[in-house]
Amino acid sequence: MREKERAVRLSKRMSKVLRHAPEEVGPALDAAGWVDLDDLARALGVTRARVLEVVADNDKQRFAVEGGRIRANQGHTVPVALDLPVAEPPAELYHGTVSRFLPDILRDGLRPMARHDVHLSATVETAVRVGSRRGRPVVLAVDAAAMAADGHEFRVSANGVWLTAAVPPNHLREHAS
Ligand code: HQG
């Protein structure tokens, strides 16, 4: 296996533990999602240096390391309180999805589904990438300025993903691609 594939594979295992299923390999997350770096490395059967390498090289900066601990920057399905401050969003944000979800999305708005928040991208390019995970991407533009004016809260993760509880359908439109 090429080194890059090995790193991606370890990154996915780290995401699984730090976002979704810590109990499957052992280390418990604290209330804010942090786990001791050595505990995580041991549980995954790799060295601490190897974990740090994956953190540093990660294409999307998915992990944060602080004071000997590590957590996922976003994307959790297990209950954690990331304690991110409310932030003022750019006027427009984007969401990448696929056409089969559109009827539901245009009726109900964007919902967080299994995650804690709806994930929004700052650029169309990133949204295209997010949507492409599921098929031919469709990009929705979110009127974040109007939402903020209506009292919706936005937060931005350490790796630049915009998070909000839900996006009502009236603040969504299909972005020409
Ligand atoms: C869709 C990856 C039906 C939504 C990415 C999406 C991102 C609805 C799917 C991050 C809906 C949820 C998050 C509704 C939303 N009815 N479908 N009302 N509302 N959906 O994976 O945004 O590589 O939980 O369009 O890059 O795709 O893991 O969210 O298709 O940043 O770091 O329901 O995950 O990052 O899927 O992706 P997800 P997402 P990582």
XYZ file of N, CA, C and O and ligand atoms in Angstrom:
748
model
N 0.837 -1.202 0.000
C 0.000 0.000 0.000
C 0.874 1.255 0.000
O 1.894 1.292 0.669
N 0.462 2.239 -0.765
C 1.246 3.467 -0.772
C 1.083 4.206 0.540
O 0.065 4.087 1.214
N 2.098 5.006 0.864
C 2.084 5.733 2.133
C 0.835 6.601 2.275
O 0.213 6.669 3.324
N 0.448 7.240 1.154
C -0.707 8.130 1.216
C -1.973 7.350 1.594
O -2.771 7.800 2.414
N -2.138 6.189 0.986
C -3.322 5.367 1.311
C -3.282 4.920 2.756
O -4.315 4.869 3.430
N -2.085 4.590 3.239
C -1.960 4.175 4.653
C -2.387 5.309 5.568
O -3.075 5.107 6.557
N -1.968 6.535 5.226
C -2.310 7.691 6.059
C -3.816 7.942 6.023
O -4.427 8.232 7.057
N -4.420 7.823 4.834
C -5.875 8.033 4.721
C -6.615 6.994 5.553
O -7.569 7.297 6.273
N -6.130 5.760 5.477
C -6.787 4.697 6.238
C -6.720 4.970 7.741
O -7.708 4.833 8.456
N -5.548 5.399 8.216
C -5.428 5.706 9.651
C -6.283 6.919 10.014
O -6.935 6.945 11.059
N -6.307 7.909 9.133
C -7.136 9.090 9.389
C -8.612 8.694 9.532
O -9.326 9.195 10.408
N -9.058 7.771 8.702
C -10.451 7.326 8.790
C -10.709 6.584 10.095
O -11.762 6.749 10.713
N -9.725 5.788 10.518
C -9.902 5.085 11.812
C -9.938 6.110 12.940
O -10.715 5.976 13.888
N -9.090 7.123 12.849
C -9.092 8.163 13.893
C -10.426 8.899 13.916
O -11.000 9.161 14.979
N -10.954 9.236 12.720
C -12.255 9.917 12.648
C -13.334 9.053 13.268
O -14.200 9.544 13.997
N -13.283 7.770 12.975
C -14.323 6.874 13.501
C -14.319 6.912 15.026
O -15.357 7.052 15.662
N -13.117 6.801 15.617
C -13.024 6.797 17.084
C -13.418 8.158 17.648
O -14.187 8.255 18.601
N -12.892 9.225 17.039
C -13.044 10.559 17.648
C -14.393 11.207 17.346
O -14.782 12.162 18.009
N -15.120 10.673 16.345
C -16.424 11.264 16.020
C -17.595 10.357 16.309
O -18.687 10.838 16.619
N -17.380 9.054 16.096
C -18.565 8.198 16.031
C -18.618 7.058 17.041
O -19.679 6.766 17.570
N -17.519 6.370 17.251
C -17.610 5.130 18.034
C -16.389 4.920 18.916
O -15.674 3.931 18.771
N -16.145 5.826 19.871
C -14.957 5.667 20.717
C -14.941 4.332 21.448
O -13.874 3.752 21.668
N -16.138 3.820 21.773
C -16.192 2.584 22.573
C -15.672 1.382 21.796
O -15.258 0.400 22.397
N -15.627 1.475 20.462
C -15.178 0.314 19.688
C -13.708 -0.005 19.902
O -13.298 -1.146 19.803
N -12.896 1.013 20.159
C -11.487 0.715 20.421
C -11.050 1.049 21.842
O -9.970 0.649 22.259
N -11.841 1.791 22.576
C -11.462 1.980 23.978
C -11.567 3.367 24.546
O -12.454 3.647 25.339
N -10.698 4.294 24.120
C -10.573 5.519 24.899
C -11.865 6.352 24.896
O -12.443 6.588 23.841
N -12.297 6.752 26.090
C -13.513 7.564 26.191
C -13.178 9.016 25.876
O -12.101 9.509 26.224
N -14.085 9.692 25.188
C -13.908 11.122 24.917
C -14.396 11.890 26.132
O -15.353 11.480 26.781
N -13.776 13.037 26.421
C -14.336 13.871 27.480
C -15.488 14.693 26.891
O -15.841 14.549 25.717
N -16.067 15.562 27.731
C -17.288 16.259 27.317
C -17.097 17.100 26.058
O -18.022 17.309 25.285
N -15.849 17.571 25.847
C -15.584 18.413 24.677
C -14.961 17.606 23.537
O -14.478 18.178 22.560
N -14.939 16.292 23.676
C -14.471 15.442 22.584
C -12.989 15.122 22.593
O -12.483 14.517 21.654
N -12.288 15.509 23.658
C -10.842 15.275 23.694
C -10.508 13.888 24.252
O -11.211 13.370 25.114
N -9.400 13.356 23.758
C -8.890 12.097 24.296
C -7.367 12.207 24.371
O -6.750 12.927 23.577
N -6.785 11.512 25.341
C -5.334 11.534 25.498
C -4.673 10.923 24.251
O -5.062 9.846 23.787
N -3.658 11.633 23.722
C -2.982 11.188 22.489
C -2.385 9.790 22.623
O -2.509 8.970 21.717
N -1.734 9.541 23.769
C -1.105 8.220 23.949
C -2.156 7.117 24.038
O -1.966 6.028 23.508
N -3.279 7.426 24.687
C -4.356 6.425 24.778
C -4.890 6.094 23.394
O -5.136 4.935 23.070
N -5.059 7.136 22.575
C -5.586 6.903 21.227
C -4.593 6.081 20.405
O -4.963 5.103 19.743
N -3.314 6.479 20.453
C -2.293 5.766 19.676
C -2.252 4.287 20.096
O -2.252 3.390 19.242
N -2.276 4.070 21.404
C -2.225 2.689 21.919
C -3.442 1.911 21.414
O -3.319 0.786 20.938
N -4.606 2.525 21.518
C -5.840 1.834 21.118
C -5.834 1.491 19.633
O -6.393 0.480 19.215
N -5.180 2.332 18.834
C -5.141 2.081 17.394
C -3.934 1.235 16.987
O -3.776 0.895 15.820
N -3.055 0.961 17.945
C -1.891 0.136 17.648
C -0.848 0.829 16.798
O -0.168 0.200 15.985
N -0.737 2.142 16.954
C 0.279 2.905 16.223
C 1.031 3.795 17.216
O 0.626 3.915 18.369
N 2.112 4.413 16.741
C 2.859 5.293 17.647
C 2.196 6.662 17.714
O 1.470 7.076 16.801
N 2.519 7.361 18.800
C 2.033 8.735 18.960
C 2.552 9.608 17.803
O 1.833 10.450 17.261
N 3.808 9.361 17.401
C 4.401 10.155 16.307
C 3.623 9.951 15.005
O 3.427 10.879 14.218
N 3.178 8.728 14.796
C 2.413 8.415 13.581
C 1.068 9.160 13.588
O 0.647 9.724 12.573
N 0.419 9.183 14.751
C -0.848 9.924 14.872
C -0.600 11.400 14.572
O -1.337 12.023 13.793
N 0.473 11.949 15.124
C 0.773 13.376 14.923
C 1.068 13.682 13.457
O 0.733 14.755 12.957
N 1.693 12.715 12.783
C 1.985 12.878 11.356
C 0.680 12.988 10.556
O 0.531 13.851 9.694
N -0.260 12.117 10.884
C -1.550 12.130 10.181
C -2.298 13.428 10.476
O -2.921 14.012 9.590
N -2.213 13.913 11.709
C -2.856 15.180 12.070
C -2.259 16.305 11.216
O -2.981 17.109 10.615
N -0.935 16.337 11.138
C -0.256 17.439 10.432
C -0.513 17.402 8.934
O -0.672 18.449 8.300
N -0.570 16.189 8.360
C -0.685 16.069 6.900
C -2.125 16.019 6.426
O -2.371 15.979 5.226
N -3.088 15.996 7.351
C -4.471 15.760 6.950
C -4.985 16.823 5.986
O -4.912 18.022 6.276
N -5.540 16.375 4.847
C -5.957 17.311 3.798
C -6.958 18.337 4.299
O -6.983 19.461 3.854
N -7.792 17.940 5.241
C -8.853 18.847 5.678
C -8.643 19.333 7.116
O -9.549 19.921 7.698
N -7.459 19.057 7.656
C -7.178 19.451 9.053
C -8.330 19.009 9.956
O -8.934 19.805 10.674
N -8.622 17.712 9.899
C -9.777 17.193 10.639
C -9.569 17.114 12.146
O -10.524 16.973 12.901
N -8.297 17.180 12.595
C -8.026 16.942 14.019
C -7.291 18.125 14.634
O -6.512 18.803 13.977
N -7.551 18.328 15.944
C -6.831 19.352 16.696
C -6.069 18.658 17.815
O -6.566 17.700 18.425
N -4.842 19.136 18.077
C -4.026 18.601 19.172
C -3.710 19.744 20.111
O -3.327 20.839 19.668
N -3.901 19.507 21.397
C -3.695 20.555 22.394
C -3.373 19.901 23.726
O -4.131 19.026 24.172
N -2.268 20.298 24.312
C -1.928 19.796 25.647
C -1.929 18.280 25.758
O -2.458 17.734 26.716
N -1.342 17.603 24.765
C -1.245 16.138 24.838
C -2.556 15.418 24.546
O -2.659 14.207 24.716
N -3.561 16.185 24.094
C -4.845 15.561 23.781
C -5.211 15.841 22.326
O -4.684 16.762 21.706
N -6.147 15.059 21.809
C -6.565 15.206 20.412
C -8.088 15.142 20.340
O -8.723 14.458 21.151
N -8.669 15.891 19.393
C -10.102 15.724 19.126
C -10.367 15.974 17.641
O -9.527 16.560 16.931
N -11.539 15.538 17.187
C -11.973 15.843 15.820
C -12.513 17.265 15.818
O -13.194 17.680 16.760
N -12.216 18.012 14.773
C -12.655 19.410 14.703
C -14.149 19.550 14.434
O -14.742 20.572 14.771
N -14.745 18.572 13.797
C -16.185 18.610 13.484
C -16.632 17.225 13.053
O -15.811 16.318 12.943
N -17.938 17.106 12.819
C -18.454 15.872 12.212
C -18.924 14.811 13.186
O -19.242 13.700 12.767
N -18.987 15.134 14.479
C -19.349 14.114 15.469
C -20.785 13.619 15.327
O -21.682 14.377 14.976
N -20.967 12.348 15.656
C -22.320 11.847 15.895
C -22.499 11.517 17.376
O -23.619 11.467 17.849
N -21.418 11.265 18.103
C -21.551 11.072 19.560
C -21.725 12.444 20.215
O -21.265 13.462 19.667
N -22.390 12.473 21.373
C -22.616 13.778 22.005
C -21.331 14.400 22.538
O -20.686 13.831 23.417
N -20.933 15.502 21.975
C -19.807 16.284 22.520
C -20.198 17.756 22.417
O -20.971 18.138 21.545
N -19.658 18.564 23.325
C -19.881 20.008 23.275
C -18.567 20.647 22.859
O -17.618 20.725 23.643
N -18.491 21.062 21.590
C -17.220 21.606 21.094
C -16.942 23.001 21.654
O -15.815 23.474 21.637
N -17.984 23.650 22.171
C -17.840 24.985 22.767
C -17.240 26.011 21.810
O -16.403 26.832 22.205
N -17.662 25.963 20.565
C -17.189 26.966 19.604
C -18.004 28.239 19.794
O -19.224 28.175 20.009
N -17.370 29.402 19.683
C -18.122 30.643 19.821
C -19.007 30.900 18.600
O -18.700 30.441 17.498
N -20.079 31.636 18.815
C -20.921 32.043 17.697
C -20.113 32.999 16.825
O -19.365 33.835 17.347
N -20.223 32.840 15.513
C -19.426 33.679 14.603
C -20.330 34.266 13.529
O -21.373 33.695 13.191
N -19.917 35.407 12.993
C -20.697 36.022 11.923
C -20.327 35.368 10.592
O -19.155 35.400 10.188
N -21.301 34.767 9.916
C -20.960 34.041 8.681
C -20.762 35.003 7.513
O -21.246 36.139 7.558
N -20.109 34.544 6.443
C -20.112 35.321 5.203
C -21.546 35.397 4.687
O -22.401 34.616 5.113
N -21.814 36.324 3.777
C -23.185 36.536 3.306
C -23.792 35.264 2.733
O -24.966 34.980 2.908
N -22.955 34.479 2.065
C -23.464 33.261 1.440
C -22.568 32.082 1.797
O -21.353 32.212 1.813
N -23.195 30.957 2.077
C -22.454 29.719 2.307
C -23.014 28.662 1.356
O -24.050 28.888 0.724
N -22.368 27.521 1.278
C -22.755 26.515 0.287
C -22.859 25.138 0.921
O -22.176 24.828 1.904
N -23.739 24.335 0.333
C -23.897 22.962 0.802
C -23.867 22.040 -0.403
O -24.639 22.226 -1.356
N -23.013 21.054 -0.358
C -22.905 20.088 -1.451
C -23.712 18.845 -1.132
O -23.565 18.258 -0.061
N -24.596 18.477 -2.075
C -25.401 17.276 -1.866
C -25.615 16.612 -3.206
O -24.860 16.887 -4.147
N -26.614 15.740 -3.317
C -26.914 15.076 -4.595
C -28.402 15.198 -4.881
O -29.210 15.409 -3.974
N -28.787 15.027 -6.161
C -30.151 15.372 -6.584
C -31.212 14.519 -5.889
O -32.329 14.979 -5.681
N -30.848 13.291 -5.501
C -31.899 12.455 -4.898
C -32.382 12.998 -3.550
O -33.476 12.670 -3.115
N -31.582 13.839 -2.897
C -32.020 14.406 -1.609
C -32.786 15.722 -1.791
O -33.359 16.238 -0.836
N -32.747 16.268 -3.016
C -33.288 17.623 -3.208
C -34.766 17.803 -2.846
O -35.110 18.769 -2.163
N -35.651 16.883 -3.281
C -37.063 17.096 -2.940
C -37.271 17.256 -1.425
O -37.962 18.167 -0.980
N -36.617 16.382 -0.645
C -36.752 16.468 0.825
C -36.118 17.741 1.359
O -36.652 18.400 2.244
N -34.950 18.082 0.812
C -34.243 19.268 1.309
C -35.032 20.531 0.996
O -35.175 21.409 1.842
N -35.595 20.601 -0.216
C -36.329 21.821 -0.583
C -37.649 21.918 0.184
O -38.195 23.000 0.387
N -38.148 20.794 0.655
C -39.384 20.806 1.462
C -39.073 21.098 2.946
O -39.703 21.934 3.576
N -38.075 20.379 3.501
C -37.823 20.449 4.957
C -36.659 21.356 5.320
O -36.421 21.616 6.500
N -35.878 21.778 4.342
C -34.644 22.490 4.625
C -33.531 21.498 4.907
O -33.729 20.277 4.838
N -32.340 22.029 5.195
C -31.203 21.166 5.526
C -31.290 20.800 6.995
O -31.447 21.667 7.859
N -31.176 19.511 7.260
C -31.197 19.029 8.643
C -29.876 18.333 8.938
O -29.208 17.836 8.018
N -29.486 18.260 10.197
C -28.168 17.708 10.516
C -28.070 16.202 10.320
O -26.973 15.654 10.316
N -29.194 15.533 10.117
C -29.232 14.082 9.959
C -28.492 13.456 11.157
O -28.816 13.804 12.277
N -27.493 12.604 10.939
C -26.881 11.920 12.092
C -25.915 12.812 12.863
O -25.528 12.499 13.990
N -25.476 13.911 12.257
C -24.459 14.738 12.928
C -25.117 15.772 13.838
O -26.333 15.871 13.908
N -24.288 16.599 14.482
C -24.838 17.585 15.419
C -25.381 18.807 14.707
O -26.247 19.497 15.219
N -24.768 19.137 13.576
C -25.110 20.369 12.884
C -25.140 20.107 11.392
O -24.558 19.137 10.909
N -25.763 21.025 10.685
C -25.630 21.046 9.234
C -24.233 21.589 8.926
O -23.808 22.581 9.530
N -23.529 20.941 7.994
C -22.177 21.371 7.620
C -22.250 22.200 6.340
O -22.783 21.721 5.332
N -21.719 23.401 6.402
C -21.739 24.288 5.239
C -20.315 24.674 4.864
O -19.427 24.740 5.729
N -20.113 24.936 3.573
C -18.776 25.259 3.068
C -18.695 26.736 2.717
O -19.676 27.326 2.263
N -17.502 27.283 2.853
C -17.300 28.697 2.518
C -17.174 28.900 1.014
O -17.400 30.005 0.519
N -16.819 27.859 0.288
C -16.666 28.017 -1.166
C -17.469 26.964 -1.927
O -17.720 25.865 -1.410
N -17.851 27.328 -3.147
C -18.559 26.395 -4.028
C -17.690 25.172 -4.284
O -18.160 24.030 -4.277
N -16.411 25.419 -4.467
C -15.474 24.332 -4.770
C -15.497 23.256 -3.671
O -15.539 22.057 -3.948
N -15.481 23.697 -2.418
C -15.519 22.726 -1.319
C -16.857 21.996 -1.306
O -16.919 20.782 -1.100
N -17.943 22.732 -1.545
C -19.266 22.104 -1.552
C -19.356 21.048 -2.656
O -19.955 19.986 -2.458
N -18.754 21.326 -3.794
C -18.735 20.348 -4.885
C -18.028 19.073 -4.411
O -18.492 17.953 -4.645
N -16.936 19.261 -3.713
C -16.182 18.112 -3.207
C -17.023 17.303 -2.208
O -17.049 16.081 -2.240
N -17.721 18.003 -1.322
C -18.548 17.321 -0.313
C -19.662 16.526 -1.008
O -19.901 15.359 -0.702
N -20.341 17.162 -1.983
C -21.419 16.485 -2.689
C -20.929 15.289 -3.487
O -21.610 14.263 -3.573
N -19.719 15.397 -4.025
C -19.166 14.339 -4.883
C -18.961 13.021 -4.143
O -18.804 11.980 -4.782
N -18.953 13.063 -2.799
C -18.817 11.802 -2.051
C -19.982 10.869 -2.344
O -19.902 9.677 -2.129
N -21.118 11.431 -2.787
C -22.333 10.623 -2.936
C -22.785 10.460 -4.382
O -23.779 9.795 -4.643
N -22.135 11.116 -5.316
C -22.561 11.031 -6.714
C -22.316 12.358 -7.398
O -21.455 13.122 -6.978
N -23.122 12.624 -8.435
C -22.939 13.888 -9.134
C -23.376 15.023 -8.215
O -24.507 15.035 -7.743
N -22.465 15.956 -7.929
C -22.776 16.947 -6.906
C -23.774 18.008 -7.347
O -23.782 18.428 -8.494
N -24.610 18.403 -6.405
C -25.522 19.539 -6.578
C -25.170 20.510 -5.464
O -25.026 20.106 -4.309
N -25.030 21.785 -5.824
C -24.643 22.771 -4.810
C -25.830 23.679 -4.490
O -26.492 24.195 -5.389
N -26.087 23.835 -3.216
C -27.119 24.764 -2.750
C -26.440 25.977 -2.144
O -25.452 25.834 -1.406
N -26.965 27.159 -2.464
C -26.467 28.383 -1.838
C -27.372 28.693 -0.645
O -28.596 28.562 -0.728
N -26.754 29.042 0.464
C -27.473 29.341 1.701
C -27.344 30.830 1.979
O -26.231 31.365 2.023
N -28.484 31.480 2.170
C -28.469 32.920 2.460
C -28.161 33.110 3.952
O -29.054 33.311 4.781
N -26.869 33.016 4.249
C -26.431 33.034 5.648
C -26.681 34.401 6.292
O -27.012 34.481 7.486
N -26.546 35.466 5.505
C -26.769 36.805 6.062
C -28.211 36.941 6.540
O -28.469 37.426 7.656
N -29.156 36.470 5.711
C -30.570 36.553 6.099
C -30.854 35.660 7.298
O -31.602 36.028 8.206
N -30.238 34.486 7.314
C -30.442 33.593 8.465
C -29.936 34.226 9.745
O -30.597 34.183 10.790
N -28.722 34.809 9.675
C -28.148 35.450 10.866
C -29.059 36.583 11.333
O -29.314 36.736 12.538
N -29.595 37.335 10.356
C -30.498 38.435 10.706
C -31.772 37.902 11.371
O -32.371 38.557 12.220
N -32.164 36.664 11.004
C -33.349 36.025 11.611
C -33.033 35.387 12.961
O -33.897 34.754 13.562
N -31.765 35.444 13.383
C -31.408 34.908 14.701
C -30.809 33.516 14.696
O -30.550 32.937 15.753
N -30.563 32.950 13.508
C -29.896 31.640 13.476
C -28.435 31.810 13.873
O -27.786 32.758 13.440
N -27.922 30.869 14.668
C -26.521 30.957 15.086
C -25.629 30.132 14.173
O -25.989 29.027 13.759
N -24.468 30.666 13.896
C -23.450 29.969 13.109
C -22.187 29.835 13.952
O -21.857 30.733 14.736
N -21.501 28.748 13.751
C -20.189 28.567 14.371
C -19.252 28.060 13.291
O -19.709 27.468 12.308
N -17.960 28.293 13.471
C -17.011 27.792 12.465
C -16.015 26.885 13.175
O -15.479 27.239 14.230
N -15.824 25.689 12.631
C -14.907 24.738 13.261
C -13.469 25.175 13.017
O -13.207 26.031 12.162
N -12.552 24.585 13.748
C -11.137 24.966 13.634
C -10.615 24.741 12.224
O -9.628 25.350 11.827
N -11.276 23.865 11.455
C -10.821 23.646 10.077
C -11.746 24.298 9.048
O -11.809 23.884 7.895
N -12.485 25.328 9.483
C -13.175 26.170 8.519
C -14.504 25.658 7.998
O -15.001 26.156 6.989
N -15.081 24.665 8.666
C -16.418 24.205 8.276
C -17.439 25.028 9.060
O -17.325 25.183 10.271
N -18.447 25.576 8.346
C -19.482 26.369 9.014
C -20.592 25.455 9.487
O -21.032 24.568 8.749
N -21.009 25.671 10.726
C -21.977 24.782 11.363
C -23.190 25.581 11.807
O -23.055 26.679 12.359
N -24.376 25.025 11.556
C -25.594 25.655 12.068
C -26.606 24.543 12.291
O -26.496 23.449 11.727
N -27.601 24.814 13.150
C -28.508 23.738 13.567
C -29.374 23.228 12.412
O -29.640 22.025 12.307
N -29.836 24.127 11.563
C -30.707 23.741 10.445
C -30.800 24.924 9.498
O -30.573 26.067 9.905
N -31.126 24.642 8.243
C -31.334 25.731 7.271
C -32.755 25.619 6.715
O -33.076 24.644 6.037
N -33.627 26.589 7.019
C -34.997 26.533 6.495
C -34.998 26.651 4.974
O -34.127 27.303 4.395
N -35.995 26.018 4.320
C -36.003 25.985 2.847
C -36.033 27.373 2.207
O -35.483 27.546 1.121
N -36.627 28.355 2.891
C -36.702 29.685 2.256
C -35.334 30.376 2.175
O -35.199 31.389 1.508
N -34.333 29.838 2.853
C -32.993 30.425 2.770
C -32.052 29.628 1.860
O -30.836 29.792 1.911
N -32.655 28.763 1.055
C -31.866 27.891 0.177
C -32.226 28.144 -1.272
O -33.388 28.360 -1.585
N -31.206 28.096 -2.137
C -31.537 28.037 -3.567
C -30.468 27.228 -4.276
O -29.318 27.146 -3.805
N -30.869 26.642 -5.394
C -29.905 25.860 -6.157
C -28.893 26.789 -6.793
O -29.269 27.814 -7.361
N -27.641 26.447 -6.664
C -26.569 27.254 -7.225
C -26.236 26.714 -8.604
O -25.976 25.519 -8.757
N -26.279 27.578 -9.583
C -25.965 27.131 -10.948
C -24.550 26.589 -10.983
O -23.639 27.210 -10.409
N -24.362 25.448 -11.632
C -22.985 24.908 -11.661
C -22.529 24.687 -13.088
O -23.261 24.912 -14.019
C -28.461 15.405 3.339
C -17.427 15.356 5.390
C -32.749 14.594 3.126
C -27.240 16.264 3.148
C -17.809 16.430 4.401
C -26.142 15.208 3.134
C -18.506 17.468 5.246
C -30.876 15.744 3.748
C -26.682 14.115 4.046
C -19.031 16.682 6.428
C -31.657 16.694 4.418
C -26.030 14.123 5.413
C -20.524 16.629 6.411
C -33.071 16.534 4.399
C -29.617 17.254 4.652
N -33.578 15.461 3.739
N -31.399 14.701 3.116
N -33.906 17.392 4.999
N -30.854 17.613 4.986
N -29.601 16.125 3.907
O -22.363 13.227 5.829
O -22.827 17.691 4.700
O -14.535 14.072 5.301
O -23.996 14.006 7.632
O -27.293 16.998 1.946
O -16.684 16.929 3.724
O -22.578 15.475 3.435
O -16.036 13.538 7.204
O -23.304 15.592 5.881
O -25.943 14.679 1.843
O -17.719 18.515 5.705
O -14.348 15.371 7.411
O -28.060 14.390 4.228
O -18.494 15.362 6.291
O -16.259 15.677 6.033
O -24.716 13.641 5.260
O -20.973 16.084 5.179
P -23.547 14.057 6.223
P -22.458 16.257 4.693
P -15.237 14.578 6.523
